[in-house]
mmCIF file of C-alpha atoms and ligand atoms in Angstrom:
data_model
loop_
_atom_site.group_PDB
_atom_site.id
_atom_site.type_symbol
_atom_site.label_atom_id
_atom_site.label_comp_id
_atom_site.label_asym_id
_atom_site.label_seq_id
_atom_site.Cartn_x
_atom_site.Cartn_y
_atom_site.Cartn_z
ATOM 1 C CA MET A 1 -11.870 -47.690 47.084
ATOM 2 C CA GLY A 2 -13.720 -44.833 45.351
ATOM 3 C CA GLU A 3 -12.217 -42.159 43.121
ATOM 4 C CA ARG A 4 -11.817 -38.804 44.815
ATOM 5 C CA LEU A 5 -13.606 -35.754 43.454
ATOM 6 C CA ASP A 6 -10.661 -33.351 43.506
ATOM 7 C CA GLY A 7 -10.937 -30.736 40.773
ATOM 8 C CA THR A 8 -14.668 -31.306 40.311
ATOM 9 C CA VAL A 9 -17.669 -29.150 41.204
ATOM 10 C CA ALA A 10 -20.906 -30.360 42.802
ATOM 11 C CA LEU A 11 -24.242 -28.585 43.240
ATOM 12 C CA VAL A 12 -26.628 -29.769 45.967
ATOM 13 C CA THR A 13 -30.203 -28.517 46.266
ATOM 14 C CA GLY A 14 -31.787 -28.466 49.702
ATOM 15 C CA ALA A 15 -28.353 -28.155 51.291
ATOM 16 C CA SER A 16 -29.635 -26.177 54.281
ATOM 17 C CA SER A 17 -30.742 -29.251 56.261
ATOM 18 C CA GLY A 18 -31.057 -33.016 56.408
ATOM 19 C CA ILE A 19 -29.882 -35.172 53.534
ATOM 20 C CA GLY A 20 -28.731 -32.274 51.355
ATOM 21 C CA GLU A 21 -26.596 -30.802 54.115
ATOM 22 C CA ALA A 22 -24.967 -34.174 54.835
ATOM 23 C CA ALA A 23 -24.452 -34.845 51.119
ATOM 24 C CA ALA A 24 -22.786 -31.481 50.526
ATOM 25 C CA ARG A 25 -20.464 -32.014 53.491
ATOM 26 C CA GLU A 26 -19.566 -35.508 52.230
ATOM 27 C CA LEU A 27 -18.915 -34.416 48.632
ATOM 28 C CA ALA A 28 -16.661 -31.640 49.925
ATOM 29 C CA ARG A 29 -14.857 -34.209 52.061
ATOM 30 C CA GLN A 30 -14.294 -36.250 48.879
ATOM 31 C CA GLY A 31 -12.621 -33.214 47.302
ATOM 32 C CA ALA A 32 -15.392 -31.456 45.347
ATOM 33 C CA ALA A 33 -15.991 -27.719 45.428
ATOM 34 C CA VAL A 34 -19.647 -27.413 46.369
ATOM 35 C CA ALA A 35 -22.488 -25.017 45.556
ATOM 36 C CA LEU A 36 -25.055 -25.046 48.353
ATOM 37 C CA VAL A 37 -28.569 -24.219 47.125
ATOM 38 C CA ALA A 38 -31.690 -23.588 49.247
ATOM 39 C CA ARG A 39 -33.804 -20.700 50.564
ATOM 40 C CA ARG A 40 -32.420 -20.346 54.129
ATOM 41 C CA LYS A 41 -29.253 -18.400 53.489
ATOM 42 C CA ASP A 42 -28.129 -18.319 57.133
ATOM 43 C CA ARG A 43 -28.046 -22.126 57.241
ATOM 44 C CA LEU A 44 -26.166 -22.299 53.943
ATOM 45 C CA ASP A 45 -23.638 -19.725 55.124
ATOM 46 C CA ALA A 46 -22.971 -21.714 58.319
ATOM 47 C CA LEU A 47 -22.366 -24.897 56.308
ATOM 48 C CA ALA A 48 -20.165 -23.069 53.794
ATOM 49 C CA ALA A 49 -18.068 -21.687 56.656
ATOM 50 C CA GLU A 50 -17.647 -25.185 58.079
ATOM 51 C CA ILE A 51 -16.672 -26.661 54.698
ATOM 52 C CA THR A 52 -14.262 -23.841 53.955
ATOM 53 C CA ALA A 53 -12.660 -24.177 57.381
ATOM 54 C CA ALA A 54 -12.057 -27.857 56.576
ATOM 55 C CA GLY A 55 -10.124 -26.811 53.471
ATOM 56 C CA ALA A 56 -12.646 -27.259 50.631
ATOM 57 C CA ALA A 57 -14.363 -24.619 48.475
ATOM 58 C CA ALA A 58 -18.034 -23.752 48.923
ATOM 59 C CA ILE A 59 -20.405 -21.087 47.680
ATOM 60 C CA THR A 60 -23.947 -20.425 48.835
ATOM 61 C CA VAL A 61 -26.783 -19.804 46.409
ATOM 62 C CA GLU A 62 -30.021 -18.594 47.941
ATOM 63 C CA ALA A 63 -32.706 -19.833 45.554
ATOM 64 C CA ASP A 64 -36.237 -21.193 45.444
ATOM 65 C CA VAL A 65 -35.832 -23.852 42.773
ATOM 66 C CA THR A 66 -39.562 -23.889 42.009
ATOM 67 C CA ASP A 67 -38.898 -20.605 40.203
ATOM 68 C CA GLN A 68 -37.296 -21.689 36.940
ATOM 69 C CA ALA A 69 -35.380 -18.442 36.516
ATOM 70 C CA LEU A 70 -33.832 -18.896 39.968
ATOM 71 C CA ALA A 71 -33.030 -22.564 39.310
ATOM 72 C CA VAL A 72 -31.258 -21.600 36.087
ATOM 73 C CA ALA A 73 -29.449 -18.741 37.822
ATOM 74 C CA ALA A 74 -28.257 -21.109 40.582
ATOM 75 C CA VAL A 75 -26.688 -23.424 38.020
ATOM 76 C CA GLU A 76 -25.185 -20.581 35.993
ATOM 77 C CA ARG A 77 -23.710 -18.885 39.080
ATOM 78 C CA THR A 78 -22.125 -22.169 40.106
ATOM 79 C CA VAL A 79 -20.450 -22.573 36.734
ATOM 80 C CA ALA A 80 -19.426 -18.898 36.634
ATOM 81 C CA GLU A 81 -17.862 -18.932 40.117
ATOM 82 C CA LEU A 82 -16.541 -22.484 40.381
ATOM 83 C CA GLY A 83 -15.723 -23.020 36.716
ATOM 84 C CA ARG A 84 -17.612 -26.183 35.789
ATOM 85 C CA LEU A 85 -20.279 -28.631 36.949
ATOM 86 C CA ASP A 86 -19.622 -32.366 37.365
ATOM 87 C CA THR A 87 -22.130 -33.514 39.973
ATOM 88 C CA VAL A 88 -25.690 -32.506 40.821
ATOM 89 C CA VAL A 89 -27.659 -33.826 43.784
ATOM 90 C CA ASN A 90 -31.291 -32.981 43.063
ATOM 91 C CA ASN A 91 -32.457 -33.324 46.644
ATOM 92 C CA ALA A 92 -34.799 -30.478 47.647
ATOM 93 C CA GLY A 93 -38.201 -31.948 48.404
ATOM 94 C CA VAL A 94 -41.228 -31.763 50.622
ATOM 95 C CA MET A 95 -43.507 -34.515 51.968
ATOM 96 C CA LEU A 96 -47.041 -33.487 52.919
ATOM 97 C CA LEU A 97 -48.960 -36.624 53.821
ATOM 98 C CA GLY A 98 -52.651 -37.161 54.518
ATOM 99 C CA PRO A 99 -55.839 -38.474 52.951
ATOM 100 C CA ILE A 100 -56.648 -37.446 49.405
ATOM 101 C CA LEU A 101 -60.300 -37.079 50.347
ATOM 102 C CA GLY A 102 -60.729 -33.487 51.476
ATOM 103 C CA ALA A 103 -57.014 -32.689 51.197
ATOM 104 C CA PRO A 104 -55.895 -29.061 51.202
ATOM 105 C CA THR A 105 -54.863 -28.964 47.556
ATOM 106 C CA GLU A 106 -52.262 -26.251 48.193
ATOM 107 C CA GLU A 107 -50.205 -29.058 49.765
ATOM 108 C CA TRP A 108 -50.417 -30.965 46.473
ATOM 109 C CA ASP A 109 -49.296 -27.860 44.602
ATOM 110 C CA ARG A 110 -46.276 -27.450 46.907
ATOM 111 C CA MET A 111 -45.188 -31.064 46.376
ATOM 112 C CA VAL A 112 -45.652 -30.992 42.599
ATOM 113 C CA ARG A 113 -43.891 -27.623 42.318
ATOM 114 C CA LEU A 114 -40.819 -28.682 44.293
ATOM 115 C CA ASN A 115 -40.497 -32.474 43.966
ATOM 116 C CA VAL A 116 -41.324 -32.481 40.263
ATOM 117 C CA GLN A 117 -40.981 -29.051 38.674
ATOM 118 C CA GLY A 118 -38.055 -27.837 40.791
ATOM 119 C CA LEU A 119 -36.177 -31.073 40.151
ATOM 120 C CA LEU A 120 -36.870 -30.782 36.413
ATOM 121 C CA TYR A 121 -35.727 -27.157 36.226
ATOM 122 C CA VAL A 122 -32.428 -27.972 37.933
ATOM 123 C CA ALA A 123 -31.875 -31.044 35.756
ATOM 124 C CA HIS A 124 -32.615 -29.099 32.573
ATOM 125 C CA ALA A 125 -30.293 -26.240 33.457
ATOM 126 C CA ALA A 126 -27.501 -28.553 34.612
ATOM 127 C CA LEU A 127 -27.502 -31.117 31.805
ATOM 128 C CA PRO A 128 -25.507 -29.191 29.179
ATOM 129 C CA HIS A 129 -22.784 -28.575 31.779
ATOM 130 C CA LEU A 130 -22.781 -32.221 32.856
ATOM 131 C CA VAL A 131 -22.436 -33.337 29.226
ATOM 132 C CA GLU A 132 -19.517 -30.949 28.839
ATOM 133 C CA ALA A 133 -17.863 -32.121 32.079
ATOM 134 C CA ALA A 134 -18.202 -35.765 31.030
ATOM 135 C CA ALA A 135 -16.321 -34.989 27.825
ATOM 136 C CA GLY A 136 -13.247 -33.638 29.615
ATOM 137 C CA GLU A 137 -10.826 -33.898 32.514
ATOM 138 C CA PRO A 138 -10.443 -34.586 35.387
ATOM 139 C CA ARG A 139 -12.898 -37.511 35.456
ATOM 140 C CA ARG A 140 -14.575 -37.799 32.020
ATOM 141 C CA VAL A 141 -17.816 -38.731 33.725
ATOM 142 C CA ALA A 142 -20.576 -36.651 35.340
ATOM 143 C CA ASP A 143 -23.408 -37.434 37.739
ATOM 144 C CA LEU A 144 -26.974 -36.358 38.342
ATOM 145 C CA VAL A 145 -28.388 -37.989 41.478
ATOM 146 C CA ASN A 146 -32.119 -37.562 42.023
ATOM 147 C CA ILE A 147 -33.413 -38.119 45.543
ATOM 148 C CA SER A 148 -36.632 -40.074 45.394
ATOM 149 C CA SER A 149 -37.974 -42.252 48.226
ATOM 150 C CA VAL A 150 -39.283 -45.661 49.128
ATOM 151 C CA ALA A 151 -42.497 -43.781 48.284
ATOM 152 C CA GLY A 152 -41.252 -43.740 44.684
ATOM 153 C CA ARG A 153 -41.357 -47.536 44.599
ATOM 154 C CA ARG A 154 -44.401 -48.423 46.693
ATOM 155 C CA ALA A 155 -47.626 -46.447 46.981
ATOM 156 C CA ALA A 156 -49.507 -46.366 50.283
ATOM 157 C CA ALA A 157 -52.665 -44.839 51.660
ATOM 158 C CA PHE A 158 -52.263 -41.245 52.922
ATOM 159 C CA SER A 159 -49.221 -40.725 50.732
ATOM 160 C CA GLY A 160 -50.915 -40.454 47.337
ATOM 161 C CA VAL A 161 -49.558 -37.222 45.931
ATOM 162 C CA TYR A 162 -46.118 -37.681 47.502
ATOM 163 C CA ASN A 163 -46.144 -41.154 45.856
ATOM 164 C CA LEU A 164 -47.114 -39.515 42.573
ATOM 165 C CA THR A 165 -44.218 -37.072 42.695
ATOM 166 C CA LYS A 166 -41.617 -39.660 43.691
ATOM 167 C CA HIS A 167 -42.816 -42.283 41.191
ATOM 168 C CA GLY A 168 -42.472 -39.495 38.652
ATOM 169 C CA VAL A 169 -38.895 -38.845 39.772
ATOM 170 C CA ASN A 170 -38.073 -42.541 39.284
ATOM 171 C CA ALA A 171 -39.597 -42.650 35.800
ATOM 172 C CA PHE A 172 -37.878 -39.427 34.738
ATOM 173 C CA THR A 173 -34.551 -40.704 36.075
ATOM 174 C CA GLU A 174 -34.724 -43.922 34.059
ATOM 175 C CA SER A 175 -35.775 -42.125 30.887
ATOM 176 C CA LEU A 176 -32.995 -39.559 31.157
ATOM 177 C CA ARG A 177 -30.494 -42.296 32.040
ATOM 178 C CA GLN A 178 -31.202 -44.043 28.744
ATOM 179 C CA GLU A 179 -30.922 -40.728 26.887
ATOM 180 C CA VAL A 180 -27.496 -39.633 28.100
ATOM 181 C CA THR A 181 -25.670 -42.621 29.557
ATOM 182 C CA GLU A 182 -23.674 -43.235 26.365
ATOM 183 C CA ARG A 183 -22.244 -39.738 26.835
ATOM 184 C CA HIS A 184 -20.970 -40.842 30.252
ATOM 185 C CA VAL A 185 -23.460 -38.738 32.168
ATOM 186 C CA ARG A 186 -24.720 -41.080 34.882
ATOM 187 C CA ILE A 187 -28.295 -40.501 36.055
ATOM 188 C CA SER A 188 -29.073 -42.193 39.370
ATOM 189 C CA VAL A 189 -31.868 -42.380 41.854
ATOM 190 C CA VAL A 190 -31.597 -42.830 45.626
ATOM 191 C CA GLU A 191 -34.691 -44.007 47.475
ATOM 192 C CA PRO A 192 -34.431 -43.525 51.232
ATOM 193 C CA GLY A 193 -36.768 -44.961 53.833
ATOM 194 C CA ALA A 194 -37.305 -43.005 57.050
ATOM 195 C CA VAL A 195 -34.437 -40.611 57.771
ATOM 196 C CA GLU A 196 -34.187 -38.383 60.853
ATOM 197 C CA THR A 197 -34.438 -34.887 59.297
ATOM 198 C CA GLU A 198 -36.752 -31.868 59.284
ATOM 199 C CA LEU A 199 -38.970 -33.462 56.597
ATOM 200 C CA ALA A 200 -41.838 -34.353 58.956
ATOM 201 C CA ASP A 201 -41.830 -30.848 60.517
ATOM 202 C CA HIS A 202 -43.924 -29.614 57.596
ATOM 203 C CA LEU A 203 -46.790 -32.060 58.187
ATOM 204 C CA ARG A 204 -50.047 -30.793 59.655
ATOM 205 C CA PRO A 205 -49.915 -31.435 63.462
ATOM 206 C CA GLU A 206 -52.539 -34.208 63.433
ATOM 207 C CA ILE A 207 -50.789 -36.009 60.558
ATOM 208 C CA ARG A 208 -47.390 -35.525 62.187
ATOM 209 C CA GLU A 209 -48.665 -37.320 65.282
ATOM 210 C CA VAL A 210 -49.939 -40.292 63.232
ATOM 211 C CA SER A 211 -46.625 -40.441 61.400
ATOM 212 C CA ARG A 212 -44.664 -40.196 64.660
ATOM 213 C CA GLN A 213 -46.589 -43.131 66.109
ATOM 214 C CA ARG A 214 -46.114 -45.186 62.943
ATOM 215 C CA PHE A 215 -42.353 -44.789 63.151
ATOM 216 C CA ALA A 216 -42.070 -44.831 66.959
ATOM 217 C CA ASN A 217 -40.198 -48.151 67.025
ATOM 218 C CA VAL A 218 -38.186 -47.633 63.866
ATOM 219 C CA GLU A 219 -34.476 -47.010 64.288
ATOM 220 C CA MET A 220 -34.334 -44.154 61.795
ATOM 221 C CA LEU A 221 -31.579 -43.680 59.252
ATOM 222 C CA HIS A 222 -29.193 -40.778 59.689
ATOM 223 C CA ALA A 223 -28.764 -38.225 56.896
ATOM 224 C CA GLN A 224 -25.156 -39.403 56.715
ATOM 225 C CA ASP A 225 -26.349 -42.889 55.676
ATOM 226 C CA ILE A 226 -27.873 -41.333 52.554
ATOM 227 C CA ALA A 227 -24.864 -39.077 52.008
ATOM 228 C CA ASP A 228 -22.698 -42.230 52.037
ATOM 229 C CA ALA A 229 -24.916 -43.798 49.339
ATOM 230 C CA ILE A 230 -24.651 -40.643 47.211
ATOM 231 C CA ALA A 231 -20.886 -40.533 47.680
ATOM 232 C CA TYR A 232 -20.658 -44.201 46.662
ATOM 233 C CA ILE A 233 -22.526 -43.456 43.417
ATOM 234 C CA VAL A 234 -20.449 -40.455 42.381
ATOM 235 C CA THR A 235 -17.035 -41.880 43.276
ATOM 236 C CA ARG A 236 -17.363 -44.986 41.094
ATOM 237 C CA PRO A 237 -14.939 -45.330 38.205
ATOM 238 C CA ARG A 238 -16.160 -44.084 34.825
ATOM 239 C CA ARG A 239 -17.104 -47.580 33.671
ATOM 240 C CA ALA A 240 -19.568 -48.242 36.526
ATOM 241 C CA ALA A 241 -22.972 -46.599 36.842
ATOM 242 C CA ILE A 242 -24.997 -47.233 39.995
ATOM 243 C CA ASN A 243 -28.490 -46.664 38.617
ATOM 244 C CA GLU A 244 -30.496 -47.008 41.815
ATOM 245 C CA ILE A 245 -30.056 -47.393 45.578
ATOM 246 C CA LEU A 246 -32.965 -48.263 47.883
ATOM 247 C CA ILE A 247 -32.018 -47.852 51.541
ATOM 248 C CA ARG A 248 -34.393 -48.448 54.437
ATOM 249 C CA PRO A 249 -33.970 -48.521 58.192
ATOM 250 C CA THR A 250 -33.356 -52.169 59.005
ATOM 251 C CA ASN A 251 -36.504 -52.468 61.101
ATOM 252 C CA GLN A 252 -38.771 -50.462 58.766
ATOM 253 C CA PRO A 253 -41.091 -53.059 57.182
HETATM 254 P P1 NDP B 1 -35.449 -31.532 55.019
HETATM 255 O O1 NDP B 1 -36.788 -30.904 55.231
HETATM 256 O O2 NDP B 1 -34.495 -31.578 56.141
HETATM 257 O O3 NDP B 1 -34.725 -30.853 53.766
HETATM 258 C C1 NDP B 1 -35.424 -30.339 52.669
HETATM 259 C C2 NDP B 1 -34.513 -29.348 51.963
HETATM 260 O O4 NDP B 1 -35.187 -28.839 50.804
HETATM 261 C C3 NDP B 1 -34.154 -28.166 52.843
HETATM 262 O O5 NDP B 1 -32.786 -27.896 52.707
HETATM 263 C C4 NDP B 1 -34.981 -27.032 52.260
HETATM 264 O O6 NDP B 1 -34.277 -25.808 52.439
HETATM 265 C C5 NDP B 1 -35.012 -27.420 50.797
HETATM 266 N N1 NDP B 1 -36.095 -26.761 50.091
HETATM 267 C C6 NDP B 1 -37.409 -26.775 50.413
HETATM 268 N N2 NDP B 1 -38.099 -26.031 49.548
HETATM 269 C C7 NDP B 1 -37.199 -25.526 48.663
HETATM 270 C C8 NDP B 1 -37.304 -24.688 47.536
HETATM 271 N N3 NDP B 1 -38.487 -24.224 47.116
HETATM 272 N N4 NDP B 1 -36.175 -24.361 46.857
HETATM 273 C C9 NDP B 1 -34.978 -24.828 47.273
HETATM 274 N N5 NDP B 1 -34.819 -25.650 48.321
HETATM 275 C C10 NDP B 1 -35.923 -25.985 49.004
HETATM 276 O O7 NDP B 1 -35.775 -33.004 54.492
HETATM 277 P P2 NDP B 1 -34.847 -34.213 53.979
HETATM 278 O O8 NDP B 1 -33.429 -33.895 54.055
HETATM 279 O O9 NDP B 1 -35.364 -35.418 54.635
HETATM 280 O O10 NDP B 1 -35.338 -34.286 52.460
HETATM 281 C C11 NDP B 1 -34.471 -34.272 51.361
HETATM 282 C C12 NDP B 1 -35.048 -35.161 50.261
HETATM 283 O O11 NDP B 1 -35.089 -36.508 50.733
HETATM 284 C C13 NDP B 1 -36.477 -34.820 49.832
HETATM 285 O O12 NDP B 1 -36.575 -34.902 48.430
HETATM 286 C C14 NDP B 1 -37.306 -35.912 50.485
HETATM 287 O O13 NDP B 1 -38.498 -36.173 49.773
HETATM 288 C C15 NDP B 1 -36.333 -37.074 50.418
HETATM 289 N N6 NDP B 1 -36.618 -38.166 51.346
HETATM 290 C C16 NDP B 1 -36.537 -37.976 52.705
HETATM 291 C C17 NDP B 1 -36.867 -39.012 53.571
HETATM 292 C C18 NDP B 1 -36.857 -38.850 55.058
HETATM 293 O O14 NDP B 1 -37.353 -39.751 55.750
HETATM 294 N N7 NDP B 1 -36.326 -37.782 55.618
HETATM 295 C C19 NDP B 1 -37.242 -40.332 53.056
HETATM 296 C C20 NDP B 1 -37.263 -40.415 51.626
HETATM 297 C C21 NDP B 1 -36.954 -39.377 50.821
HETATM 298 P P3 NDP B 1 -34.943 -24.357 52.592
HETATM 299 O O15 NDP B 1 -36.166 -24.512 53.441
HETATM 300 O O16 NDP B 1 -33.848 -23.582 53.261
HETATM 301 O O17 NDP B 1 -35.221 -23.898 51.208
#
């Protein structure tokens, strides 16, 4: 039903685990050559080996995307080694929940630096290449998919700064969409509910326990469910832009 991605190049941030790993694997399966970006090089290398063994092309780019120079270098290396850039999945993110009152503000800094600034740096560096890809073969369309969250649509207690970053991602996505959509660069946002990944591992132990109890009866999404949504977006024909996908576990209220 979708158009394959043969001859195109995709860059995925946060490809060393969870949603990013599943997305990179899926885009490679659809025919894209993939650049795998994150800090844990051993994990990226293992995924690249798996993708290459399955017959697709993959490179690993060890980078902390909160450092603008490294974010730019990741994009430029991708274009230098793989020849172009058609698809970006701006996925790297961190969720540090807890009350605002008395919060360790270094957690806020980490979320703002990665979920907002890192995402912006990658988008800024990638955009000229996406515009160029959309003007030529093989597909004459390019995609930037930002990974937000249900938390980007609905604020809740104990999620304030994570809400702030993800609401920001949604607003930025819509603004950029209006700016470049007539050039056939599609800007999309995916908003997952609870997905079984390493995301909650970074919570403080007492918060992790509260979160675990809150989701104890929820049949969590798999990273592949989100990868499928991303693949759906980027394999649409040129005429169709999927602006937004909100996907929750069925029994998550
Ligand atoms: P994971 O913790 O499994 O993945 C996070 C990824 O981000 C890792 O690959 C990590 O790799 C990478 N990363 C972290 N810091 C940096 C950095 N400074 N530079 C580059 N990469 C970095 O979590 P998920 O897969 O769940 O999260 C992916 C996205 O999905 C996030 O934006 C998250 O907010 C969003 N999301 C997740 C939900 C869930 O329930 N899981 C729900 C809604 C949204 P490394 O440590 O190797 O750098």
